[in-house]
Structures are given as C-alpha cells and as structure tokens.
PDB file of C-alpha atoms in Angstrom:
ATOM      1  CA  UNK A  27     136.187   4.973 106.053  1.00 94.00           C
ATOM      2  CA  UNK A  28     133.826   7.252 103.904  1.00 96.00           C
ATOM      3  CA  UNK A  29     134.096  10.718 102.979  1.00 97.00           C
ATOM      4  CA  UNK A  30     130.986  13.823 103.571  1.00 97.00           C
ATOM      5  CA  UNK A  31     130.829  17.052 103.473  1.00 97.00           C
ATOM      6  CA  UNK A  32     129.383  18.510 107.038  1.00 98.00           C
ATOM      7  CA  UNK A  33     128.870  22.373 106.933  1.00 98.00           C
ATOM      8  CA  UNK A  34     130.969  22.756 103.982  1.00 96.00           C
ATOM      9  CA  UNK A  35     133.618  20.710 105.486  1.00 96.00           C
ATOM     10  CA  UNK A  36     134.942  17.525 104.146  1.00 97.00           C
ATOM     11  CA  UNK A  37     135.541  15.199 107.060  1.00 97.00           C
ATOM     12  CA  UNK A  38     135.994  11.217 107.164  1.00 97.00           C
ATOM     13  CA  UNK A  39     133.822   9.091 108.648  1.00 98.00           C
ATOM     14  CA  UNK A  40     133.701   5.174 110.270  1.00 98.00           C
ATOM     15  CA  UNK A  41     131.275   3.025 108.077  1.00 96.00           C
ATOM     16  CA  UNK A  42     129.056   2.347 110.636  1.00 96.00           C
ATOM     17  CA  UNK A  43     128.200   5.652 112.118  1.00 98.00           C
ATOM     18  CA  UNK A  44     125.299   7.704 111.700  1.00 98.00           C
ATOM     19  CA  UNK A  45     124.901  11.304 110.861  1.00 98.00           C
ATOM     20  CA  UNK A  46     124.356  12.178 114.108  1.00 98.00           C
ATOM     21  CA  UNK A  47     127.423  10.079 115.500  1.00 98.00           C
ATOM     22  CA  UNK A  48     129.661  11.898 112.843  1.00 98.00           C
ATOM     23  CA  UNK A  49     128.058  15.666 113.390  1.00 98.00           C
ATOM     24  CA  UNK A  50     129.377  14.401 116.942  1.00 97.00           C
ATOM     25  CA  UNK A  51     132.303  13.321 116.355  1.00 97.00           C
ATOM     26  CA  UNK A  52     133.547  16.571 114.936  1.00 97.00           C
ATOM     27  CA  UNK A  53     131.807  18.763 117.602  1.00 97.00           C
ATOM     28  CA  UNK A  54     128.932  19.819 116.189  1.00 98.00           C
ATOM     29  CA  UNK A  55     125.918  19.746 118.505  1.00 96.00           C
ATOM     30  CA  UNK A  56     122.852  18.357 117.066  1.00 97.00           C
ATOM     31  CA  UNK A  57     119.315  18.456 120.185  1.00 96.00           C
ATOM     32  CA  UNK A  58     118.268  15.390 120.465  1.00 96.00           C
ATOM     33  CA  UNK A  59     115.473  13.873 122.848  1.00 94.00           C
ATOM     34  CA  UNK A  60     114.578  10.539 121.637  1.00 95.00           C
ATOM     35  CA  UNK A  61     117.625   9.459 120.945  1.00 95.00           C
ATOM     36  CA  UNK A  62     120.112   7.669 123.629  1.00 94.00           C
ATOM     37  CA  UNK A  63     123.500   6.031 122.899  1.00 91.00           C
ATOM     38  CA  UNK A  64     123.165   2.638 124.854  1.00 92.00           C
ATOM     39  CA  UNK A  65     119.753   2.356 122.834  1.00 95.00           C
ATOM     40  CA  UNK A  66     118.128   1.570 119.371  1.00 95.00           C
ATOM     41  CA  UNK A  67     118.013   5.058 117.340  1.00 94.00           C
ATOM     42  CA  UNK A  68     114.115   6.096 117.439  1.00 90.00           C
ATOM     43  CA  UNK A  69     113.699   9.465 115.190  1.00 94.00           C
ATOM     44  CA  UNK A  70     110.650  10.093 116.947  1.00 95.00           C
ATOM     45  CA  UNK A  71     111.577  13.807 118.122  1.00 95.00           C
ATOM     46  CA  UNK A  72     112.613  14.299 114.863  1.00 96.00           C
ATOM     47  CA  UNK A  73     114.507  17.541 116.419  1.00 97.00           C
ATOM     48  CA  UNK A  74     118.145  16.056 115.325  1.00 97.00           C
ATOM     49  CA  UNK A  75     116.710  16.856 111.761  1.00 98.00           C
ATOM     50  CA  UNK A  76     119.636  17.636 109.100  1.00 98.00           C
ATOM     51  CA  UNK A  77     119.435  19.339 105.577  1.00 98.00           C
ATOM     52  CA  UNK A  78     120.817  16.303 103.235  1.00 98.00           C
ATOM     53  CA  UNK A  79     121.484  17.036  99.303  1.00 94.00           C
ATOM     54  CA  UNK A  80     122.866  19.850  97.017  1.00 83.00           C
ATOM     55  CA  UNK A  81     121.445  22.722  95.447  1.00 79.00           C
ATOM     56  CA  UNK A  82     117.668  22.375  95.285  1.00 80.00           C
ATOM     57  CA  UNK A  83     117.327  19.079  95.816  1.00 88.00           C
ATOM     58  CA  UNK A  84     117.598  18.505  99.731  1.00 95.00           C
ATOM     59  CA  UNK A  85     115.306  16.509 102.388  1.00 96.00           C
ATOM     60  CA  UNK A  86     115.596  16.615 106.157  1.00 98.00           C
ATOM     61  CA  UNK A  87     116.253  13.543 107.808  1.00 98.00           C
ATOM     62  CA  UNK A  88     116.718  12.166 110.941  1.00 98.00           C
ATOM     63  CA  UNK A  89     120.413  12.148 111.895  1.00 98.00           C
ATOM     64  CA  UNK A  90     120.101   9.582 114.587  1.00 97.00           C
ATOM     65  CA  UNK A  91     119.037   6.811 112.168  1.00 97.00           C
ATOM     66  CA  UNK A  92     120.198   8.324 109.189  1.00 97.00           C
ATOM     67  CA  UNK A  93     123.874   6.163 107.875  1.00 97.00           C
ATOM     68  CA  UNK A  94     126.265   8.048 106.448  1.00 97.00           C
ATOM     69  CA  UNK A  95     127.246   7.923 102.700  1.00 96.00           C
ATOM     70  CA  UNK A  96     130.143   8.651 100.566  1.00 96.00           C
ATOM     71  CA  UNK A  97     130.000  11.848  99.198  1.00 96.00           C
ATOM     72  CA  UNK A  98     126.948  12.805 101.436  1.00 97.00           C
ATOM     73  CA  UNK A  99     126.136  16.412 101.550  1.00 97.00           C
ATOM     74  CA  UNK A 100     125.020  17.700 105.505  1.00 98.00           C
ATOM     75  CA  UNK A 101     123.994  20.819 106.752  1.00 98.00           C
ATOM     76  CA  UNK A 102     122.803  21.086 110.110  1.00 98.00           C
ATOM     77  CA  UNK A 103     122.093  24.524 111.088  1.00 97.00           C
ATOM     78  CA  UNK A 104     120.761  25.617 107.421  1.00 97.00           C
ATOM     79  CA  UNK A 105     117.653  27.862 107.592  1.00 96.00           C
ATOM     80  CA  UNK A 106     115.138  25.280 107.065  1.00 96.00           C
ATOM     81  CA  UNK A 107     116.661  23.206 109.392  1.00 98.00           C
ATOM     82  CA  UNK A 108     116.415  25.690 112.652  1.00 97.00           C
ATOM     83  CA  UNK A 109     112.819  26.480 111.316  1.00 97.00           C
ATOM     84  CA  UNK A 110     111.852  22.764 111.193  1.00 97.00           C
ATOM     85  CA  UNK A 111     113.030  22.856 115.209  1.00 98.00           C
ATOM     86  CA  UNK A 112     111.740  25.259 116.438  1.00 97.00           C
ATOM     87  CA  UNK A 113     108.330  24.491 114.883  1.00 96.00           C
ATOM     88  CA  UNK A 114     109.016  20.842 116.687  1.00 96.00           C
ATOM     89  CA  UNK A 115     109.837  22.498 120.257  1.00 96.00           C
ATOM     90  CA  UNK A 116     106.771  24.655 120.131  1.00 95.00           C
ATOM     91  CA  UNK A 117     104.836  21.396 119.577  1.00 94.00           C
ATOM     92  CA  UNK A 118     106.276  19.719 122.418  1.00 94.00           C
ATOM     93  CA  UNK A 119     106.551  22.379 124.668  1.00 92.00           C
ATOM     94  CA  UNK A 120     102.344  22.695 124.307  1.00 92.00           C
ATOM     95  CA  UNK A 121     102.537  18.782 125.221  1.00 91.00           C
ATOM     96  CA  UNK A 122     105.013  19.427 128.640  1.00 89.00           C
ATOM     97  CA  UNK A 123     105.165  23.119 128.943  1.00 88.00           C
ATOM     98  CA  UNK A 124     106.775  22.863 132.434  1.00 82.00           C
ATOM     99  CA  UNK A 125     109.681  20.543 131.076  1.00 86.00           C
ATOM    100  CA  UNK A 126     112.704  22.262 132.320  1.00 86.00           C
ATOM    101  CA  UNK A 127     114.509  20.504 129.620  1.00 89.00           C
ATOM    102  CA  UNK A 128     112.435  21.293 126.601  1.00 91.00           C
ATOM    103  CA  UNK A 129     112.530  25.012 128.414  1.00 90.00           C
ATOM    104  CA  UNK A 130     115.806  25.054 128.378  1.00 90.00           C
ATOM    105  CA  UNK A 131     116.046  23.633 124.361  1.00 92.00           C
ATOM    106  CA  UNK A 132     113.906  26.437 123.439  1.00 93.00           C
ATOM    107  CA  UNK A 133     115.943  28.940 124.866  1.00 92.00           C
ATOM    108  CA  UNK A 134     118.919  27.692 123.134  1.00 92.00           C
ATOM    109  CA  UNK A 135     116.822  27.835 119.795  1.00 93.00           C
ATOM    110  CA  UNK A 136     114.926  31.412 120.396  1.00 92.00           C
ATOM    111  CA  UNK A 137     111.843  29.846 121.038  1.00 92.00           C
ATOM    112  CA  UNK A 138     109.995  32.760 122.984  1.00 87.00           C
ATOM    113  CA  UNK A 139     105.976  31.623 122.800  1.00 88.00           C
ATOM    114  CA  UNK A 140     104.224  28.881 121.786  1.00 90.00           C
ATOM    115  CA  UNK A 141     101.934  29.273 119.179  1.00 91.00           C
ATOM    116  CA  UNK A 142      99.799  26.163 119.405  1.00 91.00           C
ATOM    117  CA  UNK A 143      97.036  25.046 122.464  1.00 90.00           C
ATOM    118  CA  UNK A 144      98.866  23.897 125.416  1.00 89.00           C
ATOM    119  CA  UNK A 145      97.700  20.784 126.729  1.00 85.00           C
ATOM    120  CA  UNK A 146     100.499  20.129 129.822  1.00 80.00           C
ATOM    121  CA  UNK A 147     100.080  16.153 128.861  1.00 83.00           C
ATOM    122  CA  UNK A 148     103.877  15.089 130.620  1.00 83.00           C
ATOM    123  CA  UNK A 149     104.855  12.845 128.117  1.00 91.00           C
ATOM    124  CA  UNK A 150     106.253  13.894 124.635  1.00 93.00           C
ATOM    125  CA  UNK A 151     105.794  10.257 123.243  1.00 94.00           C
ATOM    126  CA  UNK A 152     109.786   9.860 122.865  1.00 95.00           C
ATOM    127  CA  UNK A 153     110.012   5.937 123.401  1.00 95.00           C
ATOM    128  CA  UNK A 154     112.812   6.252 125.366  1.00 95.00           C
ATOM    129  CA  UNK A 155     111.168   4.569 127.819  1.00 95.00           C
ATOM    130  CA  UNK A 156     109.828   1.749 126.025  1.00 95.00           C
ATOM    131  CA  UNK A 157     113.204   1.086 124.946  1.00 96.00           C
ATOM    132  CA  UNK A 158     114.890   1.073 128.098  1.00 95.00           C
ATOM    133  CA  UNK A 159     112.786  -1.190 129.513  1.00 94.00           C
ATOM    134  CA  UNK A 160     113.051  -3.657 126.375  1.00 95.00           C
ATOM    135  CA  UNK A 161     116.486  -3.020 125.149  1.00 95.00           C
ATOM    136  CA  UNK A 162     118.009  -2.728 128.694  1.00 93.00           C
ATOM    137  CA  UNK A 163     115.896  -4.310 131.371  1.00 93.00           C
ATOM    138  CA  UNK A 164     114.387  -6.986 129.113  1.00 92.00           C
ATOM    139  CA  UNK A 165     111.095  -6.452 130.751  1.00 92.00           C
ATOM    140  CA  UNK A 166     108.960  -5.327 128.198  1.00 93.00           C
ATOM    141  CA  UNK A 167     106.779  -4.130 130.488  1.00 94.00           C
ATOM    142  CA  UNK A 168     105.049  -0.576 128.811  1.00 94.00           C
ATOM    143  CA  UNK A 169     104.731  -0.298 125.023  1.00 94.00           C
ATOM    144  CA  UNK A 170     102.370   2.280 123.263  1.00 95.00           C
ATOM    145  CA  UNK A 171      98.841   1.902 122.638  1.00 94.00           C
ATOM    146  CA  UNK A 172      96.798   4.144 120.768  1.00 93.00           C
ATOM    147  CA  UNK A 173      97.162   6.168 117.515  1.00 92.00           C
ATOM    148  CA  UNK A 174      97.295   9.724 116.738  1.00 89.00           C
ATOM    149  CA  UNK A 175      95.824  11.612 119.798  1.00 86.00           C
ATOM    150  CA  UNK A 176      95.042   8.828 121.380  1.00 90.00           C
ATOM    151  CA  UNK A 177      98.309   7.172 121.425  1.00 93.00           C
ATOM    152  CA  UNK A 178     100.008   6.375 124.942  1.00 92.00           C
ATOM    153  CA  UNK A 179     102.398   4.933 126.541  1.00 93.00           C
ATOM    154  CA  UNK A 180     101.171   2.219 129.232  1.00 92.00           C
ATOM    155  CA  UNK A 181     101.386  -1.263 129.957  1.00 92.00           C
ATOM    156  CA  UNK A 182     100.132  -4.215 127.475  1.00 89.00           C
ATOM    157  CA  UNK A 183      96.351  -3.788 127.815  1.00 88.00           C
ATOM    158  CA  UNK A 184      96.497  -1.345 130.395  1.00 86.00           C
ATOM    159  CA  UNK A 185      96.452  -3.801 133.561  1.00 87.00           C
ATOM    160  CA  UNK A 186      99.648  -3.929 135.949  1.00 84.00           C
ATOM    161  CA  UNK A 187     102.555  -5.729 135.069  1.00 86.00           C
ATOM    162  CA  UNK A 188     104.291  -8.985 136.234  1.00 89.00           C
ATOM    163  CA  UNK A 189     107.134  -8.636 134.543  1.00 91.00           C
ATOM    164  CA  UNK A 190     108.348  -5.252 136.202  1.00 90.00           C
ATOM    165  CA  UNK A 191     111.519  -4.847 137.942  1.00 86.00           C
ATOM    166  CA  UNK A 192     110.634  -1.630 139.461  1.00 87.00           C
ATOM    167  CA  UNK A 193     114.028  -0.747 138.759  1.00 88.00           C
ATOM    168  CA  UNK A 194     113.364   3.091 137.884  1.00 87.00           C
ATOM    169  CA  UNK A 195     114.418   2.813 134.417  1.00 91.00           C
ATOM    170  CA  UNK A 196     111.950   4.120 132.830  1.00 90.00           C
ATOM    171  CA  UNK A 197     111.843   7.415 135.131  1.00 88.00           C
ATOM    172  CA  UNK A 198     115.592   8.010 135.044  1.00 88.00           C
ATOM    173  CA  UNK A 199     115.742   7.790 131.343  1.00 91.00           C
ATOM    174  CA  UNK A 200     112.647  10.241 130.644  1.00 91.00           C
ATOM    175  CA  UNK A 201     113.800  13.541 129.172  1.00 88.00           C
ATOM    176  CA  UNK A 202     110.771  15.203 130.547  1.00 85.00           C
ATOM    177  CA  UNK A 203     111.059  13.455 133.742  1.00 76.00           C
ATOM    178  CA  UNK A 204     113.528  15.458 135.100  1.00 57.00           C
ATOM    179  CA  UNK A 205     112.905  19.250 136.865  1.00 50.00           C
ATOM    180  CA  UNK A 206     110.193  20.800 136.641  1.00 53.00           C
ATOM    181  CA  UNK A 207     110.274  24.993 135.704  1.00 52.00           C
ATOM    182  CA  UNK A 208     108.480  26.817 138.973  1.00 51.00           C
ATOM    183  CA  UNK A 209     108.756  30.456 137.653  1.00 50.00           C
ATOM    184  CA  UNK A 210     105.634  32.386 137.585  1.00 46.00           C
ATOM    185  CA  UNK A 211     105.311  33.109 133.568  1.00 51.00           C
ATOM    186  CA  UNK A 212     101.868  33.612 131.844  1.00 50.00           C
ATOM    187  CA  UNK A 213     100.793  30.680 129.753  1.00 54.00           C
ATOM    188  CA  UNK A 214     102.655  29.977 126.357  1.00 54.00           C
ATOM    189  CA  UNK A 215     105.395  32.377 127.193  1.00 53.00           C
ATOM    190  CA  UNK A 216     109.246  30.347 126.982  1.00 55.00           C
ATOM    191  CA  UNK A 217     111.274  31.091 130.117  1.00 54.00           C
ATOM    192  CA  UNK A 218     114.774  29.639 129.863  1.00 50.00           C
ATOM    193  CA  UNK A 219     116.148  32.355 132.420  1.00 49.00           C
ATOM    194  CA  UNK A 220     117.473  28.850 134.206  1.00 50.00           C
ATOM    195  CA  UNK A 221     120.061  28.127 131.849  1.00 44.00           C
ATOM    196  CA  UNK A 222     122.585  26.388 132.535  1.00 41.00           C
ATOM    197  CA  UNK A 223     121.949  26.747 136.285  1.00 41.00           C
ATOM    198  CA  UNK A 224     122.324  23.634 138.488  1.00 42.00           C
ATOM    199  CA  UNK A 225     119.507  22.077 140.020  1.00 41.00           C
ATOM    200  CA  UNK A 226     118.758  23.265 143.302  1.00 39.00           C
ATOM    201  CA  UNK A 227     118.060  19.097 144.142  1.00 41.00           C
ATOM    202  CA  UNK A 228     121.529  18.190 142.936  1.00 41.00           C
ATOM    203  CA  UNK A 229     122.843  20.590 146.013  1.00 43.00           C
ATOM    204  CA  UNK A 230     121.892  17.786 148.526  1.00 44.00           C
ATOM    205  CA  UNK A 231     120.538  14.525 146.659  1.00 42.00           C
ATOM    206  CA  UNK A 232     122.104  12.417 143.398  1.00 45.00           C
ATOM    207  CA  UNK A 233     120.714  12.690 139.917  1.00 44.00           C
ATOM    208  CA  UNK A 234     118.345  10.051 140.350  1.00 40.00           C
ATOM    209  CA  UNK A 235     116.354  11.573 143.492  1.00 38.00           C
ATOM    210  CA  UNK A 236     116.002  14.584 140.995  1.00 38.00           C
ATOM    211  CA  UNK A 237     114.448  12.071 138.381  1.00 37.00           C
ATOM    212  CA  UNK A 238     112.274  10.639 140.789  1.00 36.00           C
ATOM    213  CA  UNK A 239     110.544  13.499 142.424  1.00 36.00           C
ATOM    214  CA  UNK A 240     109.545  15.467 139.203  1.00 37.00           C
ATOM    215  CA  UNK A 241     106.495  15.773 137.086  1.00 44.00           C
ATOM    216  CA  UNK A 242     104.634  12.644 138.725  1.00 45.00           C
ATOM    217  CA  UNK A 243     103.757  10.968 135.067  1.00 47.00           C
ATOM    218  CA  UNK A 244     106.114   8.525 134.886  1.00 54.00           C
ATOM    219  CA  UNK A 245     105.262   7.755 138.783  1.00 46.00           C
ATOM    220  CA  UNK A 246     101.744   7.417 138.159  1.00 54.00           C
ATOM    221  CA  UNK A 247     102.900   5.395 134.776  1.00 54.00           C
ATOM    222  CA  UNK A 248     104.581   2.824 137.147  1.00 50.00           C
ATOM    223  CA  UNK A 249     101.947   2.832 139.610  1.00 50.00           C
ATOM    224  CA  UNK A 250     100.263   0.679 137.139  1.00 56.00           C
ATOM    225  CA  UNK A 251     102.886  -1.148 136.295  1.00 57.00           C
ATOM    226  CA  UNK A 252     103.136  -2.688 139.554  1.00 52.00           C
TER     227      UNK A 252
END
C-alpha cells in the first residue's frame, strides 16, 4: 500500500493503481473519454488531467496512465485543472458538435460556446476503437494513419479488411457513437438541456441498437472494413 494526498486528503492506495483508479476509488469523479477499464490506458483525451506537485511546482498529467506514488500530491478540481478541460471540450466539441455525450460533458463543466471553428468531423481520435479491436477482438483490423490534421482512423492502407469480425466492437465502444443531440441551437452554442434524460431509443430497443443507429461514422468506418 502507498500513501497520497487527494484534495487535501490523505488516503491509501494499492501499488498498482493509477491516479485515476484511486480518485475512483474514493469517489471522486474524474471525465474521461479515452479511457476504458477492460483496456490499455490511452491519455489521448487528456480530459482526466490532474494538478500533481506542491506549491509552485505542479504539472498536469494524465490520471489514467499516471501510477501513483508515495507521498504524491493530487488535486483534481484545482483552477487550472477545470480550465485545462474545458479548453479540451471546446476542442472536441468543434470536432463532434452533435455528440450527445461530449454535450452532455460540457454541461457538467459550464461549457456554454465554443470558441474555435467547428468542423462536425464524428470522430474525436480517442483510440478506443483501435484498442478494442486489438486488445479485445484480436483483429487488428483499423489503426490510425495520418498525422496532425490529417490523422485518421481507418483500416491498414485504407483497403477493406480480412481480418474483421464484424462484431460491432468498434461502434459499441465509441464515445461519440452513441446519440446524437436533435435540438435546434445556432452553431457553437452548448445545449446540455438533455441531462441526465434517458434516451428516447432505450424506451423500446437495448443499448446496442442505440450505438448502432447514431452518427453513421463508425458505420461508414466499417463499411470499409468489410
């Protein structure tokens, strides 16, 4: 066992866990979107960021990846760490501005507008998907390709895939994948007046039909996988 300090609270910790696993563990909710507990931590959303350190010198790190130490410091709702989020949700809410998910992260934050050039691209470049299919399905059958703007996820060398299951993996496992907001708001304006509300699919199909029939990238993505 190891001993940190989380929000001015001493608490004990397994050897093995990460930041994230302990902030958990003691019932502190940390957003995450890359991260998944049956897979390899990513830190790719980067929105599980912590303040590590004491007095002046601190860093934000990735909790999901991020081991925890004796004597570590952690504060995860410090000023600079709810800037650093928001800043992040506003970025990926001008990559899948319809996501209710990210919607719904950004109302939890007080994310109102997005500041930066929406570009409604349905993927947020996670890797959850990648990793399901390799971690999970043993397929391997999308990586990413590209770098900076140009990076995407698609199958190796962009030709269709003998390898793939077509088990649905990689849709059910998208966090953007999911519902879709409808409401009627002007461009780069946050909604998040669906809260908490249960999806209107859920009423009279399971989970995964919601997964399925949503924003149509991962559908096209598997099109090509086939």
């Amino acid at each position: 066992m190891k001993k940190m300090t989380i929000n001015g609270i001493v608490a004990q910790v397994e050897d093995y866990w990460t930041v994230l696993e302990a902030c958990r563990f003691y019932g502190i909710e940390i957003p995450t979107l890359c991260h998944h507990e049956g897979l390899s931590p990513g830190g790719i959303c980067r929105l599980c960021v912590v303040e590590i350190g004491k007095g002046e010198r601190t860093k934000l790190v990735t909790s999901c990846n991020y081991p925890v130490e004796d004597g570590l410091v952690v504060r995860t709702h410090s000023e600079r760490v709810i800037r650093d989020r928001k800043m992040l949700v506003e970025l990926l809410l001008a990559r899948c501005p319809s996501s209710k998910t990210l919607q719904d992260l950004a109302a939890k934050l007080g994310v109102q507008r997005v500041r930066f050039k929406v570009k409604d691209e349905k993927c947020i470049l996670c890797g959850l998907c990648v990793r399901m299919c390799a971690e999970q399905m043993g397929a391997k059958a999308i990586g990413f390709a590209g770098r900076g703007k140009e990076r995407r996820v698609t199958p190796p060398f962009d030709i269709k895939s003998d390898v793939c299951r077509n088990c649905g993996a990689c849709m059910y496992i998208c966090p953007v994948c999911q519902l879709r907001c409808q409401g009627p708001e002007p461009p780069n304006v946050v909604c998040g007046a669906c809260l908490n509300v249960e999806p209107v699919c859920l009423q009279d199909n399971d989970d995964v039909m919601c997964y399925l029939d949503s924003c149509g990238w991962c559908y096209n993505l598997t099109l090509r996988v086939l």
